[in-house]
Amino acid sequence: SQKIEQNSEALNIQEGKTATLTCNYTNYSPAYLQWYRQDPGRGPVFLLLIRENEKEKRKERLKVTFDTTLKQSLFHITASQPADSATYLCALNRGSTLGRLYFGRGTQLTVWP
Amino acid sequence: NAGVTQTPKFQVLKTGQSMTLQCAQDMNHNSMYWYRQDPGMGLRLIYYSASEGTTDKGEVPNGYNVSRLNKREFSLRLESAAPSQTSVYFCASSELPGSNNQPQHFGDGTRLSIL
């Protein structure tokens, strides 16, 4: 079965630094991988998507990389702010036309002033 | 534009009771999904509906049933609630099945406790 691991349950960094979150997967090569943000008491919100044939994707202060050889995606937040504090989830699709996603457990990011 | 709306937001049940969780989306999406989220675990897919008129089991379907009432609405039913079904339930929707690059849009969840 597909296994998805996010590097740690919690990550604490100082404001202004770059946060780097890791998502590793096993057994299958996903067609694409997505990153979501989840705030307490709320549903996940989509941030970025990267396809298997893409190395890197950027959106404002966010950057996602995808290394199919290492079976790993990295999610970076540059110039982090306290408002970036949340849980970040990675999810992958194995190429199913039904759009099914498999989620990791998430990494809780705290950015302190 | 409400997106995905789930009702109720909170519910407490006794073991053996039944209830239906409601979900509606106003984005004209074809695909809809039900997940549960438990502490220390990722979102797990219960059931999904790739398009109106179709439903399929996900990873953890036991103890649940679903109904795709129309394109907008997708309900989740617990026929005989068990304490192991205490969880936060999320409904999500996305565009056309087969469009592999579409993100999912989530509601804010139903927090269900079963005593």
Coordinates of C-alpha atoms in Angstrom, one line a residue, chain A residues 20-25 33-35 48-52 54-58 62-68 70-76 90:
Chain A
T20 CA 11.5 23.4 4.9
L21 CA 9.0 20.6 5.1
T22 CA 9.6 17.1 3.7
C23 CA 7.3 14.6 2.2
N24 CA 8.6 11.1 1.4
Y25 CA 6.6 8.3 -0.3
L33 CA 1.7 15.8 -5.6
Q34 CA -0.2 18.5 -3.8
W35 CA 0.4 20.6 -0.6
L48 CA 0.4 24.1 -4.7
L49 CA 0.5 21.2 -7.1
I50 CA 3.5 19.7 -8.8
R51 CA 3.5 17.1 -11.6
E52 CA 5.8 14.2 -11.9
E54 CA 8.2 19.0 -13.0
K55 CA 11.2 19.7 -10.8
E56 CA 10.1 22.9 -9.1
K57 CA 7.0 25.1 -8.7
R58 CA 6.8 28.6 -7.1
L62 CA 6.2 29.2 -1.5
K63 CA 8.3 26.7 -3.4
V64 CA 7.8 23.0 -4.0
T65 CA 10.3 20.6 -5.4
F66 CA 9.7 17.0 -6.6
D67 CA 12.4 14.4 -6.9
T68 CA 11.0 11.1 -8.3
L70 CA 14.5 10.2 -4.1
K71 CA 10.7 9.8 -3.9
Q72 CA 10.6 13.1 -2.1
S73 CA 9.0 16.5 -2.2
L74 CA 10.2 19.5 -0.3
F75 CA 8.0 22.4 0.6
H76 CA 9.7 25.8 1.4
C90 CA 1.2 16.6 1.5

